[in-house]
Amino acid sequence: MSALLGIPLVVLAVWHGGIPLLLLIGVLIMLGIKEMMEILAKLGLNPLLWLAVAGGLILISGVYLYSDGYPGPTITIILFLHLIATVTFYPRYSLLDGAGTLMSTLYVGLLTYLYLLRSLPDGWIWLIFMLACTWACDTAAYFVGTAFGKRKIAPVLSPKKSLEGAIGGLAGSVLTSSLFAYIYPFLSVPKILLLGLLVGLASEVGDLLESAFKRQAGIKDSSMLIPGHGGILDRIDSWLFTAPLVYYFVLLFIIH
């Protein structure tokens, strides 16, 4: 039921683009930041939720106002805010607290690349491509790993993930990319297949990174927000890697 409600909402926002997509991204970033603050608190840190939220809003505003790609100056603004907060609230807010809050803001803030990707020429195709390949990788990895998984690839981080499942996930992403090459013959087949493979790799690395966060915090899911799926971070962890990858690949090797 969660998937039936969530997937059409995401696809509709992707299709429309603009403000609706930015609003959806904003909601996801705010919820993801909240979950990261809870993870940091379980690690014994004292993050500032309001500062992380402010940083997220600055990133969102930056990608909307700055039309030439990722708004680099926003990183400087966010960094200065964290440094000022470290001085203002010391010793209650330490350097480690600031580092954790800053990392969480920039990490979850990578979701803004969904909006940047949609803003490219034929951006809705590339955004759907990214989502489809990521979902295909996750789904294929799950089913192949469940059926044939024997050799563990990261037993400390995620004991259930297997080499067989990882290979199945890559195959699912590449197969999905080949479908896009067939549907849109103007796309370069070698580049699209390579991008599909890279999306699969990035998706699996993004999933393992969030597993590392949760493993260190001693939790199974980032939250219980989505019934049957865990938290927002459990759903978008791969997007945080695949969206920037597809954006820069298309920008560097396909458009130019």
mmCIF file of C-alpha atoms in Angstrom:
data_model
loop_
_atom_site.group_PDB
_atom_site.id
_atom_site.type_symbol
_atom_site.label_atom_id
_atom_site.label_comp_id
_atom_site.label_asym_id
_atom_site.label_seq_id
_atom_site.Cartn_x
_atom_site.Cartn_y
_atom_site.Cartn_z
ATOM 1 C CA MET A 1 0.000 0.000 0.000
ATOM 2 C CA SER A 2 2.862 2.384 0.812
ATOM 3 C CA ALA A 3 4.455 1.700 -2.580
ATOM 4 C CA LEU A 4 1.136 2.097 -4.407
ATOM 5 C CA LEU A 5 0.716 5.525 -2.867
ATOM 6 C CA GLY A 6 4.337 6.656 -3.001
ATOM 7 C CA ILE A 7 5.473 5.651 -6.490
ATOM 8 C CA PRO A 8 2.655 7.432 -8.404
ATOM 9 C CA LEU A 9 3.277 10.565 -6.324
ATOM 10 C CA VAL A 10 6.974 10.547 -7.233
ATOM 11 C CA VAL A 11 6.288 9.854 -10.935
ATOM 12 C CA LEU A 12 3.666 12.625 -11.092
ATOM 13 C CA ALA A 13 6.060 15.129 -9.523
ATOM 14 C CA VAL A 14 8.819 14.067 -11.921
ATOM 15 C CA TRP A 15 6.511 14.469 -14.910
ATOM 16 C CA HIS A 16 5.367 17.933 -13.859
ATOM 17 C CA GLY A 17 8.751 19.160 -12.624
ATOM 18 C CA GLY A 18 9.149 22.719 -11.379
ATOM 19 C CA ILE A 19 7.657 23.739 -8.043
ATOM 20 C CA PRO A 20 5.722 20.462 -7.391
ATOM 21 C CA LEU A 21 8.933 18.445 -7.747
ATOM 22 C CA LEU A 22 10.871 20.934 -5.626
ATOM 23 C CA LEU A 23 8.209 20.788 -2.905
ATOM 24 C CA LEU A 24 8.343 16.982 -2.857
ATOM 25 C CA ILE A 25 12.141 17.096 -2.650
ATOM 26 C CA GLY A 26 11.895 19.649 0.152
ATOM 27 C CA VAL A 27 9.571 17.439 2.198
ATOM 28 C CA LEU A 28 11.825 14.413 1.690
ATOM 29 C CA ILE A 29 14.918 16.393 2.679
ATOM 30 C CA MET A 30 13.299 17.690 5.864
ATOM 31 C CA LEU A 31 12.146 14.204 6.865
ATOM 32 C CA GLY A 32 15.523 12.705 5.965
ATOM 33 C CA ILE A 33 17.379 15.323 7.999
ATOM 34 C CA LYS A 34 15.163 14.607 10.995
ATOM 35 C CA GLU A 35 16.021 10.907 10.753
ATOM 36 C CA MET A 36 19.739 11.698 10.499
ATOM 37 C CA MET A 37 19.502 13.863 13.627
ATOM 38 C CA GLU A 38 17.937 10.939 15.477
ATOM 39 C CA ILE A 39 20.723 8.632 14.278
ATOM 40 C CA LEU A 40 23.376 11.093 15.466
ATOM 41 C CA ALA A 41 21.640 11.369 18.841
ATOM 42 C CA LYS A 42 21.846 7.575 19.210
ATOM 43 C CA LEU A 43 25.595 7.874 18.558
ATOM 44 C CA GLY A 44 25.910 10.189 21.551
ATOM 45 C CA LEU A 45 26.138 13.434 19.603
ATOM 46 C CA ASN A 46 24.107 16.583 20.210
ATOM 47 C CA PRO A 47 23.097 17.785 16.712
ATOM 48 C CA LEU A 48 21.035 20.911 16.132
ATOM 49 C CA LEU A 49 17.919 20.010 14.165
ATOM 50 C CA TRP A 50 16.985 23.620 13.411
ATOM 51 C CA LEU A 51 20.456 24.297 11.986
ATOM 52 C CA ALA A 52 20.302 21.209 9.757
ATOM 53 C CA VAL A 53 16.820 22.199 8.572
ATOM 54 C CA ALA A 54 18.062 25.728 7.822
ATOM 55 C CA GLY A 55 20.895 24.242 5.795
ATOM 56 C CA GLY A 56 18.457 22.049 3.884
ATOM 57 C CA LEU A 57 16.276 25.047 3.063
ATOM 58 C CA ILE A 58 19.331 26.973 1.851
ATOM 59 C CA LEU A 59 20.254 24.118 -0.490
ATOM 60 C CA ILE A 60 16.705 23.886 -1.819
ATOM 61 C CA SER A 61 16.537 27.631 -2.380
ATOM 62 C CA GLY A 62 19.938 27.543 -4.059
ATOM 63 C CA VAL A 63 19.027 24.969 -6.693
ATOM 64 C CA TYR A 64 15.862 26.917 -7.476
ATOM 65 C CA LEU A 65 17.518 30.332 -7.742
ATOM 66 C CA TYR A 66 20.885 29.275 -9.188
ATOM 67 C CA SER A 67 20.300 28.070 -12.743
ATOM 68 C CA ASP A 68 23.851 26.973 -13.634
ATOM 69 C CA GLY A 69 24.000 23.656 -11.795
ATOM 70 C CA TYR A 70 24.718 22.821 -8.182
ATOM 71 C CA PRO A 71 24.789 26.032 -6.114
ATOM 72 C CA GLY A 72 28.327 25.834 -4.735
ATOM 73 C CA PRO A 73 28.120 29.111 -2.754
ATOM 74 C CA THR A 74 25.432 27.578 -0.544
ATOM 75 C CA ILE A 75 28.052 25.204 0.876
ATOM 76 C CA THR A 76 30.073 28.185 2.120
ATOM 77 C CA ILE A 77 26.987 29.760 3.702
ATOM 78 C CA ILE A 78 26.016 26.510 5.440
ATOM 79 C CA LEU A 79 29.599 25.946 6.652
ATOM 80 C CA PHE A 80 29.784 29.458 8.109
ATOM 81 C CA LEU A 81 26.479 28.915 9.945
ATOM 82 C CA HIS A 82 27.836 25.732 11.521
ATOM 83 C CA LEU A 83 31.101 27.377 12.524
ATOM 84 C CA ILE A 84 29.240 30.307 14.092
ATOM 85 C CA ALA A 85 26.940 27.877 15.930
ATOM 86 C CA THR A 86 29.985 26.002 17.279
ATOM 87 C CA VAL A 87 31.330 29.251 18.765
ATOM 88 C CA THR A 88 27.947 30.482 19.997
ATOM 89 C CA PHE A 89 26.774 27.309 21.713
ATOM 90 C CA TYR A 90 30.123 25.947 22.936
ATOM 91 C CA PRO A 91 30.587 23.667 24.882
ATOM 92 C CA ARG A 92 27.054 22.300 24.511
ATOM 93 C CA TYR A 93 27.553 22.173 20.739
ATOM 94 C CA SER A 94 30.989 20.710 20.033
ATOM 95 C CA LEU A 95 33.075 20.379 16.876
ATOM 96 C CA LEU A 96 31.930 16.756 16.555
ATOM 97 C CA ASP A 97 28.296 17.833 16.887
ATOM 98 C CA GLY A 98 28.856 20.434 14.179
ATOM 99 C CA ALA A 99 30.625 17.969 11.900
ATOM 100 C CA GLY A 100 27.782 15.461 12.248
ATOM 101 C CA THR A 101 25.114 18.093 11.620
ATOM 102 C CA LEU A 102 26.958 19.503 8.598
ATOM 103 C CA MET A 103 27.579 16.055 7.103
ATOM 104 C CA SER A 104 23.923 15.120 7.560
ATOM 105 C CA THR A 105 22.745 18.325 5.877
ATOM 106 C CA LEU A 106 24.982 17.904 2.838
ATOM 107 C CA TYR A 107 24.343 14.146 2.638
ATOM 108 C CA VAL A 108 20.538 14.365 2.602
ATOM 109 C CA GLY A 109 20.808 17.570 0.567
ATOM 110 C CA LEU A 110 22.152 15.524 -2.359
ATOM 111 C CA LEU A 111 18.491 14.869 -3.077
ATOM 112 C CA THR A 112 18.408 18.310 -4.712
ATOM 113 C CA TYR A 113 20.093 16.662 -7.705
ATOM 114 C CA LEU A 114 16.671 15.267 -8.591
ATOM 115 C CA TYR A 115 15.579 18.809 -9.387
ATOM 116 C CA LEU A 116 18.816 19.601 -11.226
ATOM 117 C CA LEU A 117 18.489 16.423 -13.275
ATOM 118 C CA ARG A 118 14.920 17.310 -14.223
ATOM 119 C CA SER A 119 16.153 20.751 -15.335
ATOM 120 C CA LEU A 120 18.464 19.311 -18.008
ATOM 121 C CA PRO A 121 17.334 19.019 -21.659
ATOM 122 C CA ASP A 122 15.021 15.957 -21.795
ATOM 123 C CA GLY A 123 15.415 16.014 -18.031
ATOM 124 C CA TRP A 124 12.266 14.056 -17.297
ATOM 125 C CA ILE A 125 13.666 11.140 -19.338
ATOM 126 C CA TRP A 126 16.926 11.177 -17.377
ATOM 127 C CA LEU A 127 15.161 11.439 -14.050
ATOM 128 C CA ILE A 128 12.847 8.539 -14.882
ATOM 129 C CA PHE A 129 15.927 6.654 -16.121
ATOM 130 C CA MET A 130 17.683 7.221 -12.795
ATOM 131 C CA LEU A 131 14.674 6.154 -10.750
ATOM 132 C CA ALA A 132 13.903 3.113 -12.925
ATOM 133 C CA CYS A 133 17.489 1.820 -12.908
ATOM 134 C CA THR A 134 17.790 2.384 -9.162
ATOM 135 C CA TRP A 135 14.522 0.604 -8.417
ATOM 136 C CA ALA A 136 15.437 -2.217 -10.823
ATOM 137 C CA CYS A 137 18.786 -2.657 -9.100
ATOM 138 C CA ASP A 138 17.237 -2.777 -5.626
ATOM 139 C CA THR A 139 14.472 -5.164 -6.698
ATOM 140 C CA ALA A 140 16.699 -7.523 -8.681
ATOM 141 C CA ALA A 141 19.303 -7.581 -5.900
ATOM 142 C CA TYR A 142 16.626 -8.543 -3.380
ATOM 143 C CA PHE A 143 15.100 -11.380 -5.378
ATOM 144 C CA VAL A 144 18.371 -12.781 -6.737
ATOM 145 C CA GLY A 145 19.984 -12.538 -3.319
ATOM 146 C CA THR A 146 17.034 -14.246 -1.661
ATOM 147 C CA ALA A 147 17.040 -17.092 -4.188
ATOM 148 C CA PHE A 148 20.764 -17.625 -4.781
ATOM 149 C CA GLY A 149 22.700 -15.540 -2.255
ATOM 150 C CA LYS A 150 25.517 -17.402 -0.499
ATOM 151 C CA ARG A 151 28.668 -15.265 -0.466
ATOM 152 C CA LYS A 152 28.444 -12.149 1.704
ATOM 153 C CA ILE A 153 29.907 -8.916 0.356
ATOM 154 C CA ALA A 154 29.702 -6.814 3.553
ATOM 155 C CA PRO A 155 28.933 -9.124 6.503
ATOM 156 C CA VAL A 156 29.711 -6.438 9.087
ATOM 157 C CA LEU A 157 27.666 -3.673 7.464
ATOM 158 C CA SER A 158 24.778 -5.696 6.041
ATOM 159 C CA PRO A 159 24.865 -9.459 6.691
ATOM 160 C CA LYS A 160 21.971 -10.195 4.317
ATOM 161 C CA LYS A 161 23.605 -8.684 1.223
ATOM 162 C CA SER A 162 25.318 -11.218 -1.025
ATOM 163 C CA LEU A 163 27.629 -11.140 -4.016
ATOM 164 C CA GLU A 164 24.995 -12.944 -6.064
ATOM 165 C CA GLY A 165 22.394 -10.348 -5.129
ATOM 166 C CA ALA A 166 24.780 -7.505 -5.992
ATOM 167 C CA ILE A 167 25.472 -8.992 -9.428
ATOM 168 C CA GLY A 168 21.735 -9.490 -9.953
ATOM 169 C CA GLY A 169 21.161 -5.839 -9.050
ATOM 170 C CA LEU A 170 23.731 -4.674 -11.590
ATOM 171 C CA ALA A 171 22.118 -6.872 -14.225
ATOM 172 C CA GLY A 172 18.706 -5.402 -13.422
ATOM 173 C CA SER A 173 20.011 -1.857 -13.810
ATOM 174 C CA VAL A 174 21.787 -2.614 -17.098
ATOM 175 C CA LEU A 175 18.718 -4.387 -18.474
ATOM 176 C CA THR A 176 16.557 -1.391 -17.602
ATOM 177 C CA SER A 177 19.017 0.956 -19.290
ATOM 178 C CA SER A 178 18.873 -1.201 -22.445
ATOM 179 C CA LEU A 179 15.094 -0.745 -22.504
ATOM 180 C CA PHE A 180 15.578 3.027 -22.482
ATOM 181 C CA ALA A 181 18.053 2.728 -25.352
ATOM 182 C CA TYR A 182 15.414 0.775 -27.283
ATOM 183 C CA ILE A 183 12.559 3.191 -26.516
ATOM 184 C CA TYR A 184 14.660 6.290 -27.243
ATOM 185 C CA PRO A 185 16.844 5.410 -30.254
ATOM 186 C CA PHE A 186 18.481 8.844 -30.232
ATOM 187 C CA LEU A 187 20.402 7.807 -27.109
ATOM 188 C CA SER A 188 23.905 6.352 -27.488
ATOM 189 C CA VAL A 189 23.629 2.648 -26.639
ATOM 190 C CA PRO A 190 27.191 2.201 -25.271
ATOM 191 C CA LYS A 191 26.887 5.294 -23.065
ATOM 192 C CA ILE A 192 23.440 4.307 -21.800
ATOM 193 C CA LEU A 193 24.553 0.767 -20.930
ATOM 194 C CA LEU A 194 27.635 2.113 -19.165
ATOM 195 C CA LEU A 195 25.480 4.588 -17.259
ATOM 196 C CA GLY A 196 23.111 1.774 -16.299
ATOM 197 C CA LEU A 197 26.027 -0.202 -14.872
ATOM 198 C CA LEU A 198 27.319 2.816 -12.968
ATOM 199 C CA VAL A 199 23.853 3.542 -11.573
ATOM 200 C CA GLY A 200 23.693 -0.028 -10.277
ATOM 201 C CA LEU A 201 27.075 0.328 -8.579
ATOM 202 C CA ALA A 202 26.180 3.709 -7.081
ATOM 203 C CA SER A 203 22.835 2.389 -5.863
ATOM 204 C CA GLU A 204 24.475 -0.464 -3.992
ATOM 205 C CA VAL A 205 27.148 1.775 -2.466
ATOM 206 C CA GLY A 206 24.473 4.233 -1.310
ATOM 207 C CA ASP A 207 22.533 1.420 0.309
ATOM 208 C CA LEU A 208 25.646 0.151 2.102
ATOM 209 C CA LEU A 209 26.480 3.636 3.384
ATOM 210 C CA GLU A 210 23.119 4.006 5.072
ATOM 211 C CA SER A 211 23.550 0.494 6.476
ATOM 212 C CA ALA A 212 26.786 1.738 8.052
ATOM 213 C CA PHE A 213 24.934 4.616 9.717
ATOM 214 C CA LYS A 214 22.245 2.327 11.069
ATOM 215 C CA ARG A 215 24.702 -0.381 12.133
ATOM 216 C CA GLN A 216 26.746 2.074 14.160
ATOM 217 C CA ALA A 217 23.596 3.519 15.734
ATOM 218 C CA GLY A 218 22.277 0.026 16.526
ATOM 219 C CA ILE A 219 18.991 0.355 14.640
ATOM 220 C CA LYS A 220 17.351 -1.669 11.860
ATOM 221 C CA ASP A 221 15.432 1.143 10.095
ATOM 222 C CA SER A 222 16.021 4.886 9.994
ATOM 223 C CA SER A 223 12.469 5.319 11.351
ATOM 224 C CA MET A 224 9.027 3.718 11.206
ATOM 225 C CA LEU A 225 7.482 6.488 9.097
ATOM 226 C CA ILE A 226 6.549 4.327 6.073
ATOM 227 C CA PRO A 227 4.689 1.118 7.018
ATOM 228 C CA GLY A 228 6.546 -1.891 5.677
ATOM 229 C CA HIS A 229 9.443 0.185 4.342
ATOM 230 C CA GLY A 230 11.061 1.851 7.356
ATOM 231 C CA GLY A 231 12.025 5.496 7.083
ATOM 232 C CA ILE A 232 12.610 8.047 4.347
ATOM 233 C CA LEU A 233 16.356 7.364 4.318
ATOM 234 C CA ASP A 234 15.661 3.664 3.803
ATOM 235 C CA ARG A 235 13.858 4.593 0.563
ATOM 236 C CA ILE A 236 16.093 7.353 -0.799
ATOM 237 C CA ASP A 237 19.575 6.205 0.295
ATOM 238 C CA SER A 238 20.400 4.977 -3.212
ATOM 239 C CA TRP A 239 18.965 8.123 -4.856
ATOM 240 C CA LEU A 240 21.497 10.229 -2.954
ATOM 241 C CA PHE A 241 24.252 8.528 -4.971
ATOM 242 C CA THR A 242 22.546 7.814 -8.289
ATOM 243 C CA ALA A 243 21.014 11.282 -8.867
ATOM 244 C CA PRO A 244 24.350 13.191 -8.793
ATOM 245 C CA LEU A 245 25.979 10.435 -10.862
ATOM 246 C CA VAL A 246 23.392 10.568 -13.656
ATOM 247 C CA TYR A 247 23.363 14.377 -13.605
ATOM 248 C CA TYR A 248 27.095 14.760 -14.135
ATOM 249 C CA PHE A 249 27.354 11.830 -16.569
ATOM 250 C CA VAL A 250 24.650 13.316 -18.787
ATOM 251 C CA LEU A 251 26.082 16.815 -18.446
ATOM 252 C CA LEU A 252 29.657 15.775 -19.297
ATOM 253 C CA PHE A 253 29.301 12.900 -21.747
ATOM 254 C CA ILE A 254 25.909 13.190 -23.435
ATOM 255 C CA ILE A 255 24.789 16.816 -23.671
ATOM 256 C CA HIS A 256 28.274 18.183 -24.443
#
